[in-house]
Amino acid sequence: MRAPKRPIHTVWTWARRQPSKVQAFLAVVSGMAALVLLRFIVHDHDNLFVAAEAVHSIGISVLIYKLMKEKTCAGLSLKSQELTAMFLAVRLYCSVVMEYDIHTLLDLATLVTTLWVIYMIRFNLKSSYMEDKDNFAIYYVVVPCALLALFIHPSTSHHLLNRISWAFCVYLEAVSVLPQLRVMQNTKIVEPFTAHYVFALGVARFLSCAHWVLQVLDTRGHLLVALGYGLWPSMVLISEIVQTFILADFCYYYIKSVFGGQLVLRLPSGVV
């Protein structure tokens, strides 16, 4: 006698059989439903931002476990880790001089662990580093982010250098995962620990995006005014949304792989 299928599995199987346009529509609806749910469950939406940073730290912890257990950094992008360390260092500086709080401690912890991952890839596990696959030129993102920060940054009362630095780390964070996605695109096969790490980044990005969107809704747009005038408030939201959509495709295949019982994630051509 066949065991009855679980409702979630049934819904997932049905969704997988739908055309791509229907799947895209279902993804948007699911995202909006998740936002509505978070709005009622989480009363202090600042907790979402803290949760996003905590999930990012968990993702880094998964990487550390991979490096220590498997003694290999195959499939990891050193350039993505360096970009992450760069925006974390800048954000930590801004946090110290502008708003010392719990985010400062979380950023410090994440930066330290990220630097440790970079050290392991560069020195201890250098022989397993897939340098030929990690071929994303990071100046393609660092330079545009720096130029964008020069022209579009907060209009608060802080020193100009601090405001430009704040904008730079916001823009750089939005695209810091691109080298890692390039590595996965080149290899087409993603081993479990790397997949868990990137999925954690996707969850963190969604929580961070949800934090900003819900804050804007709750304040009826007044938060945008508090952030300053000009293009900067819109750029903050756009950066959060860009981060989320960059990782959305990968997260879809990750969840699909988990429900399919696959330990190794195989990406079809054109993904990420």
GROMACS .gro file of C-alpha atoms in nm:
model
  272
    1MET     CA    1   0.000   0.000   0.000
    2ARG     CA    2   0.144   0.335  -0.106
    3ALA     CA    3   0.193   0.595   0.164
    4PRO     CA    4  -0.012   0.912   0.111
    5LYS     CA    5   0.181   1.209  -0.021
    6ARG     CA    6   0.237   1.502   0.209
    7PRO     CA    7   0.042   1.819   0.117
    8ILE     CA    8   0.362   2.021   0.076
    9HIS     CA    9   0.507   1.759  -0.159
   10THR     CA   10   0.185   1.753  -0.359
   11VAL     CA   11   0.180   2.131  -0.399
   12TRP     CA   12   0.550   2.135  -0.489
   13THR     CA   13   0.503   1.863  -0.753
   14TRP     CA   14   0.212   2.055  -0.904
   15ALA     CA   15   0.412   2.380  -0.913
   16ARG     CA   16   0.706   2.209  -1.086
   17ARG     CA   17   0.479   2.099  -1.369
   18GLN     CA   18   0.358   2.449  -1.443
   19PRO     CA   19   0.497   2.669  -1.726
   20SER     CA   20   0.784   2.903  -1.637
   21LYS     CA   21   0.558   3.210  -1.644
   22VAL     CA   22   0.319   3.048  -1.397
   23GLN     CA   23   0.612   2.950  -1.174
   24ALA     CA   24   0.740   3.309  -1.180
   25PHE     CA   25   0.394   3.435  -1.084
   26LEU     CA   26   0.371   3.179  -0.801
   27ALA     CA   27   0.714   3.288  -0.675
   28VAL     CA   28   0.605   3.652  -0.662
   29VAL     CA   29   0.282   3.560  -0.484
   30SER     CA   30   0.475   3.343  -0.236
   31GLY     CA   31   0.716   3.628  -0.166
   32MET     CA   32   0.432   3.873  -0.104
   33ALA     CA   33   0.258   3.620   0.121
   34ALA     CA   34   0.580   3.573   0.319
   35LEU     CA   35   0.606   3.951   0.364
   36VAL     CA   36   0.247   3.971   0.491
   37LEU     CA   37   0.312   3.681   0.730
   38LEU     CA   38   0.632   3.842   0.862
   39ARG     CA   39   0.450   4.171   0.914
   40PHE     CA   40   0.207   4.006   1.156
   41ILE     CA   41   0.450   3.765   1.323
   42VAL     CA   42   0.746   4.000   1.377
   43HIS     CA   43   0.629   4.309   1.564
   44ASP     CA   44   0.969   4.482   1.574
   45HIS     CA   45   1.090   4.472   1.215
   46ASP     CA   46   1.442   4.568   1.323
   47ASN     CA   47   1.463   4.206   1.439
   48LEU     CA   48   1.447   4.101   1.074
   49PHE     CA   49   1.769   4.288   1.002
   50VAL     CA   50   1.935   4.127   1.304
   51ALA     CA   51   1.806   3.788   1.185
   52ALA     CA   52   1.950   3.853   0.837
   53GLU     CA   53   2.295   3.918   0.983
   54ALA     CA   54   2.262   3.612   1.208
   55VAL     CA   55   2.171   3.389   0.912
   56HIS     CA   56   2.471   3.527   0.722
   57SER     CA   57   2.689   3.430   1.018
   58ILE     CA   58   2.538   3.082   1.013
   59GLY     CA   59   2.624   3.055   0.643
   60ILE     CA   60   2.986   3.146   0.720
   61SER     CA   61   2.984   2.883   0.997
   62VAL     CA   62   2.877   2.623   0.739
   63LEU     CA   63   3.178   2.721   0.528
   64ILE     CA   64   3.410   2.686   0.827
   65TYR     CA   65   3.269   2.340   0.896
   66LYS     CA   66   3.328   2.244   0.531
   67LEU     CA   67   3.688   2.367   0.536
   68MET     CA   68   3.767   2.193   0.864
   69LYS     CA   69   3.590   1.864   0.792
   70GLU     CA   70   3.658   1.810   0.422
   71LYS     CA   71   3.993   1.993   0.404
   72THR     CA   72   3.901   2.139   0.066
   73CYS     CA   73   3.780   2.472  -0.067
   74ALA     CA   74   3.672   2.337  -0.405
   75GLY     CA   75   3.364   2.519  -0.534
   76LEU     CA   76   3.421   2.829  -0.321
   77SER     CA   77   3.495   3.171  -0.465
   78LEU     CA   78   3.784   3.350  -0.299
   79LYS     CA   79   3.686   3.670  -0.478
   80SER     CA   80   3.334   3.657  -0.335
   81GLN     CA   81   3.479   3.615   0.015
   82GLU     CA   82   3.712   3.910  -0.043
   83LEU     CA   83   3.422   4.129  -0.158
   84THR     CA   84   3.228   4.019   0.148
   85ALA     CA   85   3.518   4.110   0.377
   86MET     CA   86   3.549   4.445   0.200
   87PHE     CA   87   3.189   4.554   0.248
   88LEU     CA   88   3.181   4.416   0.603
   89ALA     CA   89   3.494   4.613   0.695
   90VAL     CA   90   3.349   4.933   0.552
   91ARG     CA   91   3.013   4.870   0.718
   92LEU     CA   92   3.185   4.798   1.049
   93TYR     CA   93   3.369   5.130   1.024
   94CYS     CA   94   3.043   5.312   0.949
   95SER     CA   95   2.869   5.134   1.234
   96VAL     CA   96   3.138   5.233   1.485
   97VAL     CA   97   3.146   5.601   1.388
   98MET     CA   98   2.776   5.644   1.316
   99GLU     CA   99   2.555   5.406   1.519
  100TYR     CA  100   2.734   5.166   1.752
  101ASP     CA  101   2.483   4.888   1.839
  102ILE     CA  102   2.415   4.512   1.809
  103HIS     CA  103   2.479   4.529   1.434
  104THR     CA  104   2.837   4.635   1.508
  105LEU     CA  105   2.901   4.317   1.706
  106LEU     CA  106   2.738   4.095   1.445
  107ASP     CA  107   2.937   4.257   1.165
  108LEU     CA  108   3.258   4.216   1.364
  109ALA     CA  109   3.192   3.846   1.422
  110THR     CA  110   3.104   3.788   1.056
  111LEU     CA  111   3.410   3.983   0.936
  112VAL     CA  112   3.646   3.781   1.157
  113THR     CA  113   3.508   3.448   1.034
  114THR     CA  114   3.514   3.568   0.672
  115LEU     CA  115   3.881   3.667   0.708
  116TRP     CA  116   3.951   3.321   0.848
  117VAL     CA  117   3.784   3.162   0.542
  118ILE     CA  118   3.997   3.381   0.314
  119TYR     CA  119   4.312   3.275   0.502
  120MET     CA  120   4.222   2.907   0.466
  121ILE     CA  121   4.158   2.938   0.093
  122ARG     CA  122   4.472   3.142   0.024
  123PHE     CA  123   4.716   2.938   0.232
  124ASN     CA  124   4.610   2.615   0.404
  125LEU     CA  125   4.385   2.479   0.126
  126LYS     CA  126   4.533   2.660  -0.172
  127SER     CA  127   4.590   2.333  -0.364
  128SER     CA  128   4.214   2.269  -0.386
  129TYR     CA  129   4.120   2.625  -0.485
  130MET     CA  130   3.960   2.630  -0.832
  131GLU     CA  131   4.126   2.949  -0.949
  132ASP     CA  132   4.044   2.885  -1.316
  133LYS     CA  133   3.671   2.869  -1.231
  134ASP     CA  134   3.686   3.177  -1.008
  135ASN     CA  135   3.738   3.408  -1.306
  136PHE     CA  136   3.504   3.697  -1.223
  137ALA     CA  137   3.689   4.031  -1.247
  138ILE     CA  138   3.596   4.202  -0.920
  139TYR     CA  139   3.688   4.548  -1.045
  140TYR     CA  140   3.375   4.520  -1.262
  141VAL     CA  141   3.173   4.562  -0.943
  142VAL     CA  142   3.406   4.750  -0.707
  143VAL     CA  143   3.469   5.045  -0.941
  144PRO     CA  144   3.101   5.101  -1.038
  145CYS     CA  145   2.997   5.074  -0.671
  146ALA     CA  146   3.260   5.331  -0.570
  147LEU     CA  147   3.158   5.572  -0.847
  148LEU     CA  148   2.790   5.527  -0.765
  149ALA     CA  149   2.860   5.597  -0.397
  150LEU     CA  150   3.037   5.922  -0.488
  151PHE     CA  151   2.727   6.056  -0.660
  152ILE     CA  152   2.442   5.885  -0.471
  153HIS     CA  153   2.484   5.867  -0.093
  154PRO     CA  154   2.291   5.965   0.224
  155SER     CA  155   2.222   6.331   0.292
  156THR     CA  156   2.250   6.301   0.669
  157SER     CA  157   2.459   6.525   0.896
  158HIS     CA  158   2.749   6.280   0.912
  159HIS     CA  159   3.087   6.351   0.754
  160LEU     CA  160   3.090   6.319   0.374
  161LEU     CA  161   3.347   6.037   0.382
  162ASN     CA  162   3.126   5.836   0.618
  163ARG     CA  163   2.820   5.889   0.400
  164ILE     CA  164   3.006   5.779   0.085
  165SER     CA  165   3.145   5.476   0.271
  166TRP     CA  166   2.796   5.381   0.386
  167ALA     CA  167   2.663   5.396   0.030
  168PHE     CA  168   2.962   5.199  -0.102
  169CYS     CA  169   2.906   4.908   0.137
  170VAL     CA  170   2.533   4.899   0.053
  171TYR     CA  171   2.604   4.879  -0.320
  172LEU     CA  172   2.891   4.632  -0.286
  173GLU     CA  173   2.692   4.399  -0.063
  174ALA     CA  174   2.424   4.377  -0.332
  175VAL     CA  175   2.666   4.226  -0.585
  176SER     CA  176   2.927   4.056  -0.363
  177VAL     CA  177   2.787   3.709  -0.434
  178LEU     CA  178   2.833   3.736  -0.813
  179PRO     CA  179   3.181   3.570  -0.819
  180GLN     CA  180   3.042   3.275  -0.621
  181LEU     CA  181   2.756   3.241  -0.867
  182ARG     CA  182   3.008   3.251  -1.153
  183VAL     CA  183   3.202   2.961  -0.998
  184MET     CA  184   2.882   2.757  -0.969
  185GLN     CA  185   2.788   2.848  -1.323
  186ASN     CA  186   3.124   2.724  -1.445
  187THR     CA  187   3.113   2.396  -1.253
  188LYS     CA  188   2.737   2.327  -1.288
  189ILE     CA  189   2.761   2.096  -0.984
  190VAL     CA  190   2.743   2.240  -0.631
  191GLU     CA  191   2.838   2.023  -0.334
  192PRO     CA  192   2.613   2.034  -0.024
  193PHE     CA  193   2.807   2.269   0.208
  194THR     CA  194   2.856   2.534  -0.060
  195ALA     CA  195   2.488   2.505  -0.154
  196HIS     CA  196   2.386   2.548   0.212
  197TYR     CA  197   2.606   2.857   0.239
  198VAL     CA  198   2.465   3.026  -0.072
  199PHE     CA  199   2.110   2.938   0.032
  200ALA     CA  200   2.178   3.097   0.373
  201LEU     CA  201   2.286   3.411   0.188
  202GLY     CA  202   1.959   3.401  -0.006
  203VAL     CA  203   1.755   3.374   0.314
  204ALA     CA  204   1.956   3.655   0.473
  205ARG     CA  205   1.897   3.878   0.171
  206PHE     CA  206   1.522   3.809   0.179
  207LEU     CA  207   1.502   3.894   0.551
  208SER     CA  208   1.700   4.214   0.498
  209CYS     CA  209   1.481   4.311   0.202
  210ALA     CA  210   1.169   4.232   0.406
  211HIS     CA  211   1.299   4.455   0.686
  212TRP     CA  212   1.327   4.757   0.457
  213VAL     CA  213   1.003   4.697   0.268
  214LEU     CA  214   0.800   4.650   0.589
  215GLN     CA  215   0.964   4.954   0.747
  216VAL     CA  216   0.860   5.166   0.450
  217LEU     CA  217   0.504   5.028   0.465
  218ASP     CA  218   0.472   5.078   0.841
  219THR     CA  219   0.595   5.437   0.824
  220ARG     CA  220   0.384   5.503   0.513
  221GLY     CA  221   0.690   5.612   0.324
  222HIS     CA  222   0.825   5.845   0.594
  223LEU     CA  223   1.131   5.622   0.637
  224LEU     CA  224   1.242   5.720   0.288
  225VAL     CA  225   1.238   6.084   0.394
  226ALA     CA  226   1.434   6.000   0.710
  227LEU     CA  227   1.704   5.836   0.499
  228GLY     CA  228   1.757   6.159   0.310
  229TYR     CA  229   1.650   6.318  -0.013
  230GLY     CA  230   1.732   6.259  -0.381
  231LEU     CA  231   1.795   5.912  -0.523
  232TRP     CA  232   1.956   5.760  -0.213
  233PRO     CA  233   1.638   5.626  -0.041
  234SER     CA  234   1.528   5.455  -0.361
  235MET     CA  235   1.876   5.312  -0.417
  236VAL     CA  236   1.871   5.147  -0.072
  237LEU     CA  237   1.551   4.962  -0.158
  238ILE     CA  238   1.671   4.880  -0.509
  239SER     CA  239   1.997   4.737  -0.370
  240GLU     CA  240   1.806   4.513  -0.129
  241ILE     CA  241   1.572   4.393  -0.404
  242VAL     CA  242   1.864   4.331  -0.643
  243GLN     CA  243   2.039   4.115  -0.382
  244THR     CA  244   1.725   3.910  -0.333
  245PHE     CA  245   1.660   3.854  -0.703
  246ILE     CA  246   2.024   3.767  -0.777
  247LEU     CA  247   1.994   3.468  -0.544
  248ALA     CA  248   1.628   3.382  -0.608
  249ASP     CA  249   1.702   3.153  -0.903
  250PHE     CA  250   1.961   2.954  -0.711
  251CYS     CA  251   1.734   2.924  -0.406
  252TYR     CA  252   1.461   2.781  -0.629
  253TYR     CA  253   1.689   2.502  -0.752
  254TYR     CA  254   1.823   2.447  -0.402
  255ILE     CA  255   1.474   2.389  -0.261
  256LYS     CA  256   1.389   2.175  -0.564
  257SER     CA  257   1.699   1.965  -0.498
  258VAL     CA  258   1.618   1.927  -0.127
  259PHE     CA  259   1.262   1.811  -0.197
  260GLY     CA  260   1.398   1.574  -0.461
  261GLY     CA  261   1.630   1.416  -0.204
  262GLN     CA  262   1.948   1.511  -0.394
  263LEU     CA  263   2.262   1.571  -0.190
  264VAL     CA  264   2.451   1.734  -0.477
  265LEU     CA  265   2.288   2.029  -0.652
  266ARG     CA  266   2.308   2.017  -1.031
  267LEU     CA  267   2.235   2.344  -1.204
  268PRO     CA  268   2.096   2.352  -1.559
  269SER     CA  269   2.256   2.574  -1.821
  270GLY     CA  270   2.171   2.943  -1.792
  271VAL     CA  271   2.111   2.938  -1.417
  272VAL     CA  272   2.287   3.211  -1.212
   0.00000   0.00000   0.00000
